[in-house]
Amino acid sequence: MSHSSQSSVAGDDFADTEAPSRVAESMLSIDDVTVSFGGFKAVNGLSLKIEERELRVVIGPNGAGKTTLLDLICGKTRPTSGSVKFRGIELTELPEFKIVRAGVGRKFQNPSIYEDLSVRENLEVSIPQAHSIRRSLFFRRTPEIRQRIDSVAEQIRLSSQLKGKAGLLSHGQKQWLEIGMLLVQDPELLLLDEPVAGMSPKEREQTGELLRTIALGKSLVVIEHDMDFVRSIAQRVTVLHQGRVLAEGTVDQIQNDPRVIEVYLG
């Protein structure tokens, strides 16, 4: 998994000269990826780059390959061909838990929380130190851990709910809690699949504020269908169609693109 070999070329050749400027790598680089299921190409020669602190929204019709894209990044699906690199590390060679440790967090469409536990306990069990049974036996609520949980709870608007059962939260609050369960792990890249599905208009607005705040320090890839919500959060939009990138740009550029109107927005 070492990625240091690229940096040791012609070491002494530049000893007395100024080092050549290097173009910074994208945080996430997907290059010519194809995923075939029994002859059907769910993703077909897809290339995509995500930069530092970018909030990218991915849209497209059903079957366009949106969820498969997230599955590829988090290691749930392996590509038939192509490369997926996160900070220069080839993710296609890593098991899912190592991709999480590398700094990639995934939230699925339906909230997956522990309904019988309190909100605080849900956040606690998501902290890396509490992940294994052996470690959890020695898990201590240090001041640092308490502070981290309190900070995340405030960010996801659940400070007043910390002692309450997670199962009693509204649908929108459950979605926020699951985002919080990712945030306590401190990933650098968050993958969110339709985070506002089923939310009230007020909850959608508050979720938009939350995601824009998160994007001040992390990168996000969000799959979404609600174009009003897309307009409220997206820095850049990628449109997928038949497993390929059909178009990419600002919301205005996407909404005025004749190809996008034809296959999706029209």
PDB file of C-alpha atoms in Angstrom:
ATOM      1  CA  MET A   1       0.000   0.000   0.000  1.00  0.00           C
ATOM      2  CA  SER A   2       3.049   2.223   0.135  1.00  0.00           C
ATOM      3  CA  HIS A   3       2.770   5.239  -2.141  1.00  0.00           C
ATOM      4  CA  SER A   4       6.208   6.684  -1.457  1.00  0.00           C
ATOM      5  CA  SER A   5       7.893   5.109  -4.501  1.00  0.00           C
ATOM      6  CA  GLN A   6       6.725   7.932  -6.809  1.00  0.00           C
ATOM      7  CA  SER A   7       8.611  10.558  -4.813  1.00  0.00           C
ATOM      8  CA  SER A   8      12.137   9.101  -4.995  1.00  0.00           C
ATOM      9  CA  VAL A   9      12.969   9.618  -8.671  1.00  0.00           C
ATOM     10  CA  ALA A  10      16.255  11.312  -9.651  1.00  0.00           C
ATOM     11  CA  GLY A  11      16.919  12.339  -6.058  1.00  0.00           C
ATOM     12  CA  ASP A  12      20.297  14.111  -6.424  1.00  0.00           C
ATOM     13  CA  ASP A  13      19.663  15.514  -9.900  1.00  0.00           C
ATOM     14  CA  PHE A  14      17.888  18.503  -8.381  1.00  0.00           C
ATOM     15  CA  ALA A  15      20.306  19.044  -5.487  1.00  0.00           C
ATOM     16  CA  ASP A  16      21.668  22.302  -6.874  1.00  0.00           C
ATOM     17  CA  THR A  17      18.571  23.482  -8.707  1.00  0.00           C
ATOM     18  CA  GLU A  18      15.168  24.676  -7.640  1.00  0.00           C
ATOM     19  CA  ALA A  19      12.721  21.797  -7.327  1.00  0.00           C
ATOM     20  CA  PRO A  20      10.144  21.739 -10.142  1.00  0.00           C
ATOM     21  CA  SER A  21       6.675  22.842  -9.102  1.00  0.00           C
ATOM     22  CA  ARG A  22       4.212  19.977  -8.626  1.00  0.00           C
ATOM     23  CA  VAL A  23       0.546  20.095  -9.481  1.00  0.00           C
ATOM     24  CA  ALA A  24      -1.364  19.183  -6.328  1.00  0.00           C
ATOM     25  CA  GLU A  25      -3.244  15.900  -6.546  1.00  0.00           C
ATOM     26  CA  SER A  26      -7.004  15.930  -6.216  1.00  0.00           C
ATOM     27  CA  MET A  27      -8.264  14.526  -2.912  1.00  0.00           C
ATOM     28  CA  LEU A  28     -10.247  11.872  -4.812  1.00  0.00           C
ATOM     29  CA  SER A  29      -9.392  10.776  -8.328  1.00  0.00           C
ATOM     30  CA  ILE A  30     -11.546   8.256 -10.217  1.00  0.00           C
ATOM     31  CA  ASP A  31      -9.989   7.312 -13.526  1.00  0.00           C
ATOM     32  CA  ASP A  32     -11.718   5.391 -16.350  1.00  0.00           C
ATOM     33  CA  VAL A  33     -13.638   3.086 -14.001  1.00  0.00           C
ATOM     34  CA  THR A  34     -15.976   0.402 -15.336  1.00  0.00           C
ATOM     35  CA  VAL A  35     -18.225  -1.899 -13.294  1.00  0.00           C
ATOM     36  CA  SER A  36     -19.869  -4.812 -15.094  1.00  0.00           C
ATOM     37  CA  PHE A  37     -22.579  -7.026 -13.617  1.00  0.00           C
ATOM     38  CA  GLY A  38     -23.121 -10.023 -15.903  1.00  0.00           C
ATOM     39  CA  GLY A  39     -22.470  -7.995 -19.034  1.00  0.00           C
ATOM     40  CA  PHE A  40     -24.417  -4.906 -17.878  1.00  0.00           C
ATOM     41  CA  LYS A  41     -22.157  -1.896 -17.324  1.00  0.00           C
ATOM     42  CA  ALA A  42     -23.476  -0.062 -14.250  1.00  0.00           C
ATOM     43  CA  VAL A  43     -20.497   2.301 -14.576  1.00  0.00           C
ATOM     44  CA  ASN A  44     -18.832   2.721 -17.941  1.00  0.00           C
ATOM     45  CA  GLY A  45     -15.466   4.473 -18.279  1.00  0.00           C
ATOM     46  CA  LEU A  46     -16.268   6.986 -15.517  1.00  0.00           C
ATOM     47  CA  SER A  47     -13.706   9.628 -14.559  1.00  0.00           C
ATOM     48  CA  LEU A  48     -14.214  12.158 -11.751  1.00  0.00           C
ATOM     49  CA  LYS A  49     -12.095  14.346  -9.462  1.00  0.00           C
ATOM     50  CA  ILE A  50     -13.046  15.805  -6.056  1.00  0.00           C
ATOM     51  CA  GLU A  51     -10.956  18.585  -4.533  1.00  0.00           C
ATOM     52  CA  GLU A  52     -10.228  19.641  -0.939  1.00  0.00           C
ATOM     53  CA  ARG A  53     -13.233  21.149   0.904  1.00  0.00           C
ATOM     54  CA  GLU A  54     -15.483  20.648  -2.107  1.00  0.00           C
ATOM     55  CA  LEU A  55     -19.223  20.045  -1.866  1.00  0.00           C
ATOM     56  CA  ARG A  56     -20.032  18.052  -5.014  1.00  0.00           C
ATOM     57  CA  VAL A  57     -23.585  16.967  -5.826  1.00  0.00           C
ATOM     58  CA  VAL A  58     -24.176  14.020  -8.166  1.00  0.00           C
ATOM     59  CA  ILE A  59     -27.520  13.833  -9.976  1.00  0.00           C
ATOM     60  CA  GLY A  60     -28.995  11.748 -12.769  1.00  0.00           C
ATOM     61  CA  PRO A  61     -31.905   9.465 -13.685  1.00  0.00           C
ATOM     62  CA  ASN A  62     -32.505   6.129 -11.951  1.00  0.00           C
ATOM     63  CA  GLY A  63     -29.954   3.547 -13.082  1.00  0.00           C
ATOM     64  CA  ALA A  64     -27.372   6.216 -13.980  1.00  0.00           C
ATOM     65  CA  GLY A  65     -24.765   4.669 -11.642  1.00  0.00           C
ATOM     66  CA  LYS A  66     -24.972   7.159  -8.747  1.00  0.00           C
ATOM     67  CA  THR A  67     -25.126   4.687  -5.841  1.00  0.00           C
ATOM     68  CA  THR A  68     -22.632   2.387  -7.588  1.00  0.00           C
ATOM     69  CA  LEU A  69     -20.240   5.358  -7.655  1.00  0.00           C
ATOM     70  CA  LEU A  70     -20.422   5.655  -3.845  1.00  0.00           C
ATOM     71  CA  ASP A  71     -20.095   1.859  -3.522  1.00  0.00           C
ATOM     72  CA  LEU A  72     -16.873   2.048  -5.563  1.00  0.00           C
ATOM     73  CA  ILE A  73     -15.339   4.758  -3.405  1.00  0.00           C
ATOM     74  CA  CYS A  74     -16.076   3.009  -0.094  1.00  0.00           C
ATOM     75  CA  GLY A  75     -15.030  -0.458  -1.348  1.00  0.00           C
ATOM     76  CA  LYS A  76     -18.486  -2.085  -1.279  1.00  0.00           C
ATOM     77  CA  THR A  77     -18.181  -2.723  -5.032  1.00  0.00           C
ATOM     78  CA  ARG A  78     -14.964  -3.511  -6.879  1.00  0.00           C
ATOM     79  CA  PRO A  79     -14.390  -2.120 -10.379  1.00  0.00           C
ATOM     80  CA  THR A  80     -13.946  -4.387 -13.364  1.00  0.00           C
ATOM     81  CA  SER A  81     -11.265  -1.950 -14.524  1.00  0.00           C
ATOM     82  CA  GLY A  82      -9.942   1.503 -13.691  1.00  0.00           C
ATOM     83  CA  SER A  83      -8.538   3.294 -10.647  1.00  0.00           C
ATOM     84  CA  VAL A  84      -9.989   4.975  -7.520  1.00  0.00           C
ATOM     85  CA  LYS A  85      -7.409   6.960  -5.553  1.00  0.00           C
ATOM     86  CA  PHE A  86      -7.884   8.858  -2.285  1.00  0.00           C
ATOM     87  CA  ARG A  87      -4.894  11.060  -1.408  1.00  0.00           C
ATOM     88  CA  GLY A  88      -2.787   8.907  -3.737  1.00  0.00           C
ATOM     89  CA  ILE A  89      -3.851   5.621  -2.093  1.00  0.00           C
ATOM     90  CA  GLU A  90      -5.413   3.066  -4.447  1.00  0.00           C
ATOM     91  CA  LEU A  91      -8.743   2.228  -2.789  1.00  0.00           C
ATOM     92  CA  THR A  92      -9.610  -0.670  -5.099  1.00  0.00           C
ATOM     93  CA  GLU A  93      -6.946  -2.750  -3.304  1.00  0.00           C
ATOM     94  CA  LEU A  94      -8.221  -2.052   0.231  1.00  0.00           C
ATOM     95  CA  PRO A  95     -10.958  -3.708   2.323  1.00  0.00           C
ATOM     96  CA  GLU A  96     -13.816  -1.453   3.430  1.00  0.00           C
ATOM     97  CA  PHE A  97     -12.577  -0.985   7.017  1.00  0.00           C
ATOM     98  CA  LYS A  98      -9.182   0.271   5.805  1.00  0.00           C
ATOM     99  CA  ILE A  99     -10.906   2.753   3.487  1.00  0.00           C
ATOM    100  CA  VAL A 100     -12.790   4.075   6.542  1.00  0.00           C
ATOM    101  CA  ARG A 101      -9.491   4.337   8.451  1.00  0.00           C
ATOM    102  CA  ALA A 102      -7.962   6.204   5.496  1.00  0.00           C
ATOM    103  CA  GLY A 103     -10.580   8.934   6.010  1.00  0.00           C
ATOM    104  CA  VAL A 104     -13.664   8.066   3.931  1.00  0.00           C
ATOM    105  CA  GLY A 105     -17.097   8.007   5.638  1.00  0.00           C
ATOM    106  CA  ARG A 106     -20.338   6.769   4.047  1.00  0.00           C
ATOM    107  CA  LYS A 107     -23.959   7.493   4.951  1.00  0.00           C
ATOM    108  CA  PHE A 108     -26.558   5.316   3.269  1.00  0.00           C
ATOM    109  CA  GLN A 109     -30.008   6.458   2.138  1.00  0.00           C
ATOM    110  CA  ASN A 110     -31.926   5.040   5.117  1.00  0.00           C
ATOM    111  CA  PRO A 111     -30.614   6.101   8.532  1.00  0.00           C
ATOM    112  CA  SER A 112     -28.795   3.275  10.328  1.00  0.00           C
ATOM    113  CA  ILE A 113     -28.739   4.111  14.028  1.00  0.00           C
ATOM    114  CA  TYR A 114     -29.108   2.202  17.305  1.00  0.00           C
ATOM    115  CA  GLU A 115     -32.684   3.134  18.221  1.00  0.00           C
ATOM    116  CA  ASP A 116     -32.564   1.631  21.739  1.00  0.00           C
ATOM    117  CA  LEU A 117     -29.455   3.621  22.674  1.00  0.00           C
ATOM    118  CA  SER A 118     -29.388   7.295  23.601  1.00  0.00           C
ATOM    119  CA  VAL A 119     -28.168   9.883  21.127  1.00  0.00           C
ATOM    120  CA  ARG A 120     -24.961  10.249  23.163  1.00  0.00           C
ATOM    121  CA  GLU A 121     -24.393   6.472  23.155  1.00  0.00           C
ATOM    122  CA  ASN A 122     -24.883   6.354  19.375  1.00  0.00           C
ATOM    123  CA  LEU A 123     -22.145   8.958  18.986  1.00  0.00           C
ATOM    124  CA  GLU A 124     -19.885   7.191  21.497  1.00  0.00           C
ATOM    125  CA  VAL A 125     -20.031   3.793  19.769  1.00  0.00           C
ATOM    126  CA  SER A 126     -19.022   5.477  16.500  1.00  0.00           C
ATOM    127  CA  ILE A 127     -15.721   6.742  17.914  1.00  0.00           C
ATOM    128  CA  PRO A 128     -12.845   4.616  16.534  1.00  0.00           C
ATOM    129  CA  GLN A 129     -11.569   3.726  20.045  1.00  0.00           C
ATOM    130  CA  ALA A 130     -14.879   1.965  20.774  1.00  0.00           C
ATOM    131  CA  HIS A 131     -15.061  -0.077  17.557  1.00  0.00           C
ATOM    132  CA  SER A 132     -13.722  -3.458  18.646  1.00  0.00           C
ATOM    133  CA  ILE A 133     -15.097  -5.442  21.595  1.00  0.00           C
ATOM    134  CA  ARG A 134     -11.642  -5.685  23.173  1.00  0.00           C
ATOM    135  CA  ARG A 135     -11.103  -1.957  22.919  1.00  0.00           C
ATOM    136  CA  SER A 136     -14.630  -1.144  24.089  1.00  0.00           C
ATOM    137  CA  LEU A 137     -13.963  -2.975  27.373  1.00  0.00           C
ATOM    138  CA  PHE A 138     -11.315  -0.352  28.104  1.00  0.00           C
ATOM    139  CA  PHE A 139     -13.168   2.535  26.455  1.00  0.00           C
ATOM    140  CA  ARG A 140     -13.072   5.608  28.690  1.00  0.00           C
ATOM    141  CA  ARG A 141     -15.130   8.750  28.338  1.00  0.00           C
ATOM    142  CA  THR A 142     -12.157  11.093  28.509  1.00  0.00           C
ATOM    143  CA  PRO A 143     -12.695  14.874  28.561  1.00  0.00           C
ATOM    144  CA  GLU A 144     -11.508  14.958  24.947  1.00  0.00           C
ATOM    145  CA  ILE A 145     -14.136  12.403  23.887  1.00  0.00           C
ATOM    146  CA  ARG A 146     -16.874  14.214  25.802  1.00  0.00           C
ATOM    147  CA  GLN A 147     -15.860  17.476  24.169  1.00  0.00           C
ATOM    148  CA  ARG A 148     -15.857  15.913  20.705  1.00  0.00           C
ATOM    149  CA  ILE A 149     -19.343  14.459  21.205  1.00  0.00           C
ATOM    150  CA  ASP A 150     -20.731  17.713  22.622  1.00  0.00           C
ATOM    151  CA  SER A 151     -19.259  19.641  19.689  1.00  0.00           C
ATOM    152  CA  VAL A 152     -20.723  17.270  17.092  1.00  0.00           C
ATOM    153  CA  ALA A 153     -24.100  17.187  18.885  1.00  0.00           C
ATOM    154  CA  GLU A 154     -24.241  20.971  18.695  1.00  0.00           C
ATOM    155  CA  GLN A 155     -23.318  20.901  15.008  1.00  0.00           C
ATOM    156  CA  ILE A 156     -26.110  18.421  14.174  1.00  0.00           C
ATOM    157  CA  ARG A 157     -28.677  20.311  16.324  1.00  0.00           C
ATOM    158  CA  LEU A 158     -29.117  17.478  18.837  1.00  0.00           C
ATOM    159  CA  SER A 159     -27.478  18.928  21.990  1.00  0.00           C
ATOM    160  CA  SER A 160     -30.808  18.935  23.834  1.00  0.00           C
ATOM    161  CA  GLN A 161     -31.517  15.321  22.780  1.00  0.00           C
ATOM    162  CA  LEU A 162     -28.283  13.681  23.985  1.00  0.00           C
ATOM    163  CA  LYS A 163     -29.901  11.749  26.837  1.00  0.00           C
ATOM    164  CA  GLY A 164     -33.007  10.723  24.876  1.00  0.00           C
ATOM    165  CA  LYS A 165     -33.514   7.466  22.989  1.00  0.00           C
ATOM    166  CA  ALA A 166     -32.471   7.720  19.341  1.00  0.00           C
ATOM    167  CA  GLY A 167     -35.624   5.865  18.308  1.00  0.00           C
ATOM    168  CA  LEU A 168     -37.747   8.812  19.498  1.00  0.00           C
ATOM    169  CA  LEU A 169     -36.111  11.291  17.106  1.00  0.00           C
ATOM    170  CA  SER A 170     -37.923  12.559  14.018  1.00  0.00           C
ATOM    171  CA  HIS A 171     -36.869  11.153  10.636  1.00  0.00           C
ATOM    172  CA  GLY A 172     -34.809  14.253   9.905  1.00  0.00           C
ATOM    173  CA  GLN A 173     -33.114  14.137  13.311  1.00  0.00           C
ATOM    174  CA  LYS A 174     -32.207  10.479  12.722  1.00  0.00           C
ATOM    175  CA  GLN A 175     -30.527  11.521   9.474  1.00  0.00           C
ATOM    176  CA  TRP A 176     -28.593  14.211  11.362  1.00  0.00           C
ATOM    177  CA  LEU A 177     -27.584  11.698  14.024  1.00  0.00           C
ATOM    178  CA  GLU A 178     -26.143   9.372  11.405  1.00  0.00           C
ATOM    179  CA  ILE A 179     -24.192  12.268   9.899  1.00  0.00           C
ATOM    180  CA  GLY A 180     -22.958  12.991  13.436  1.00  0.00           C
ATOM    181  CA  MET A 181     -21.900   9.351  13.814  1.00  0.00           C
ATOM    182  CA  LEU A 182     -19.675   9.922  10.780  1.00  0.00           C
ATOM    183  CA  LEU A 183     -18.368  13.265  12.039  1.00  0.00           C
ATOM    184  CA  VAL A 184     -17.101  11.854  15.358  1.00  0.00           C
ATOM    185  CA  GLN A 185     -14.869   9.550  13.277  1.00  0.00           C
ATOM    186  CA  ASP A 186     -13.377  12.715  11.696  1.00  0.00           C
ATOM    187  CA  PRO A 187     -13.332  11.553   8.049  1.00  0.00           C
ATOM    188  CA  GLU A 188     -11.865  13.829   5.391  1.00  0.00           C
ATOM    189  CA  LEU A 189     -14.378  12.771   2.729  1.00  0.00           C
ATOM    190  CA  LEU A 190     -18.089  12.167   3.409  1.00  0.00           C
ATOM    191  CA  LEU A 191     -20.330  10.261   0.984  1.00  0.00           C
ATOM    192  CA  LEU A 192     -24.047  10.989   1.490  1.00  0.00           C
ATOM    193  CA  ASP A 193     -26.841   9.214  -0.402  1.00  0.00           C
ATOM    194  CA  GLU A 194     -30.018  11.360  -0.578  1.00  0.00           C
ATOM    195  CA  PRO A 195     -29.602  12.902   2.888  1.00  0.00           C
ATOM    196  CA  VAL A 196     -32.863  14.940   2.764  1.00  0.00           C
ATOM    197  CA  ALA A 197     -35.212  12.199   1.501  1.00  0.00           C
ATOM    198  CA  GLY A 198     -38.406  12.264   3.585  1.00  0.00           C
ATOM    199  CA  MET A 199     -37.518  15.474   5.431  1.00  0.00           C
ATOM    200  CA  SER A 200     -39.804  18.431   6.064  1.00  0.00           C
ATOM    201  CA  PRO A 201     -38.993  21.711   4.237  1.00  0.00           C
ATOM    202  CA  LYS A 202     -37.560  23.168   7.473  1.00  0.00           C
ATOM    203  CA  GLU A 203     -35.371  20.081   8.039  1.00  0.00           C
ATOM    204  CA  ARG A 204     -34.133  20.263   4.432  1.00  0.00           C
ATOM    205  CA  GLU A 205     -33.148  23.894   4.964  1.00  0.00           C
ATOM    206  CA  GLN A 206     -31.331  23.057   8.210  1.00  0.00           C
ATOM    207  CA  THR A 207     -29.578  20.094   6.557  1.00  0.00           C
ATOM    208  CA  GLY A 208     -28.351  22.408   3.815  1.00  0.00           C
ATOM    209  CA  GLU A 209     -26.854  24.700   6.463  1.00  0.00           C
ATOM    210  CA  LEU A 210     -25.228  21.682   8.144  1.00  0.00           C
ATOM    211  CA  LEU A 211     -23.634  20.379   4.932  1.00  0.00           C
ATOM    212  CA  ARG A 212     -22.326  23.818   3.952  1.00  0.00           C
ATOM    213  CA  THR A 213     -20.739  24.118   7.415  1.00  0.00           C
ATOM    214  CA  ILE A 214     -19.160  20.648   7.164  1.00  0.00           C
ATOM    215  CA  ALA A 215     -17.724  21.575   3.744  1.00  0.00           C
ATOM    216  CA  LEU A 216     -15.680  24.365   5.351  1.00  0.00           C
ATOM    217  CA  GLY A 217     -13.320  21.667   6.640  1.00  0.00           C
ATOM    218  CA  LYS A 218     -14.091  18.476   4.695  1.00  0.00           C
ATOM    219  CA  SER A 219     -15.062  17.290   1.228  1.00  0.00           C
ATOM    220  CA  LEU A 220     -18.534  15.912   0.507  1.00  0.00           C
ATOM    221  CA  VAL A 221     -20.071  13.917  -2.338  1.00  0.00           C
ATOM    222  CA  VAL A 222     -23.869  14.106  -2.130  1.00  0.00           C
ATOM    223  CA  ILE A 223     -26.342  12.171  -4.272  1.00  0.00           C
ATOM    224  CA  GLU A 224     -29.627  14.049  -4.514  1.00  0.00           C
ATOM    225  CA  HIS A 225     -32.799  14.377  -6.599  1.00  0.00           C
ATOM    226  CA  ASP A 226     -34.307  17.510  -5.036  1.00  0.00           C
ATOM    227  CA  MET A 227     -33.089  20.255  -7.405  1.00  0.00           C
ATOM    228  CA  ASP A 228     -34.091  23.064  -5.024  1.00  0.00           C
ATOM    229  CA  PHE A 229     -31.866  21.455  -2.391  1.00  0.00           C
ATOM    230  CA  VAL A 230     -29.093  20.917  -4.973  1.00  0.00           C
ATOM    231  CA  ARG A 231     -29.221  24.619  -5.830  1.00  0.00           C
ATOM    232  CA  SER A 232     -28.957  25.557  -2.143  1.00  0.00           C
ATOM    233  CA  ILE A 233     -25.773  23.556  -1.443  1.00  0.00           C
ATOM    234  CA  ALA A 234     -23.841  22.597  -4.587  1.00  0.00           C
ATOM    235  CA  GLN A 235     -20.529  24.187  -5.461  1.00  0.00           C
ATOM    236  CA  ARG A 236     -20.317  21.908  -8.497  1.00  0.00           C
ATOM    237  CA  VAL A 237     -22.741  19.372  -9.992  1.00  0.00           C
ATOM    238  CA  THR A 238     -21.934  16.161 -11.866  1.00  0.00           C
ATOM    239  CA  VAL A 239     -24.665  14.567 -13.988  1.00  0.00           C
ATOM    240  CA  LEU A 240     -24.420  10.816 -14.586  1.00  0.00           C
ATOM    241  CA  HIS A 241     -26.225   9.011 -17.409  1.00  0.00           C
ATOM    242  CA  GLN A 242     -25.813   5.332 -18.346  1.00  0.00           C
ATOM    243  CA  GLY A 243     -22.770   5.020 -16.078  1.00  0.00           C
ATOM    244  CA  ARG A 244     -20.885   7.951 -17.578  1.00  0.00           C
ATOM    245  CA  VAL A 245     -20.409  11.643 -16.795  1.00  0.00           C
ATOM    246  CA  LEU A 246     -22.881  13.456 -19.051  1.00  0.00           C
ATOM    247  CA  ALA A 247     -22.152  16.979 -17.824  1.00  0.00           C
ATOM    248  CA  GLU A 248     -20.402  18.877 -15.054  1.00  0.00           C
ATOM    249  CA  GLY A 249     -20.550  22.488 -13.898  1.00  0.00           C
ATOM    250  CA  THR A 250     -22.414  24.988 -11.747  1.00  0.00           C
ATOM    251  CA  VAL A 251     -26.115  24.505 -11.028  1.00  0.00           C
ATOM    252  CA  ASP A 252     -26.994  27.172 -13.607  1.00  0.00           C
ATOM    253  CA  GLN A 253     -24.820  25.534 -16.258  1.00  0.00           C
ATOM    254  CA  ILE A 254     -26.375  22.132 -15.554  1.00  0.00           C
ATOM    255  CA  GLN A 255     -29.969  23.387 -15.561  1.00  0.00           C
ATOM    256  CA  ASN A 256     -29.411  25.081 -18.932  1.00  0.00           C
ATOM    257  CA  ASP A 257     -27.588  22.159 -20.574  1.00  0.00           C
ATOM    258  CA  PRO A 258     -29.796  20.724 -23.375  1.00  0.00           C
ATOM    259  CA  ARG A 259     -28.408  17.188 -22.825  1.00  0.00           C
ATOM    260  CA  VAL A 260     -29.283  17.281 -19.116  1.00  0.00           C
ATOM    261  CA  ILE A 261     -32.749  18.692 -19.830  1.00  0.00           C
ATOM    262  CA  GLU A 262     -33.351  15.880 -22.335  1.00  0.00           C
ATOM    263  CA  VAL A 263     -32.310  12.918 -20.171  1.00  0.00           C
ATOM    264  CA  TYR A 264     -33.146  14.167 -16.672  1.00  0.00           C
ATOM    265  CA  LEU A 265     -34.611  17.587 -15.974  1.00  0.00           C
ATOM    266  CA  GLY A 266     -37.097  17.727 -18.874  1.00  0.00           C
TER     267      GLY A 266
END
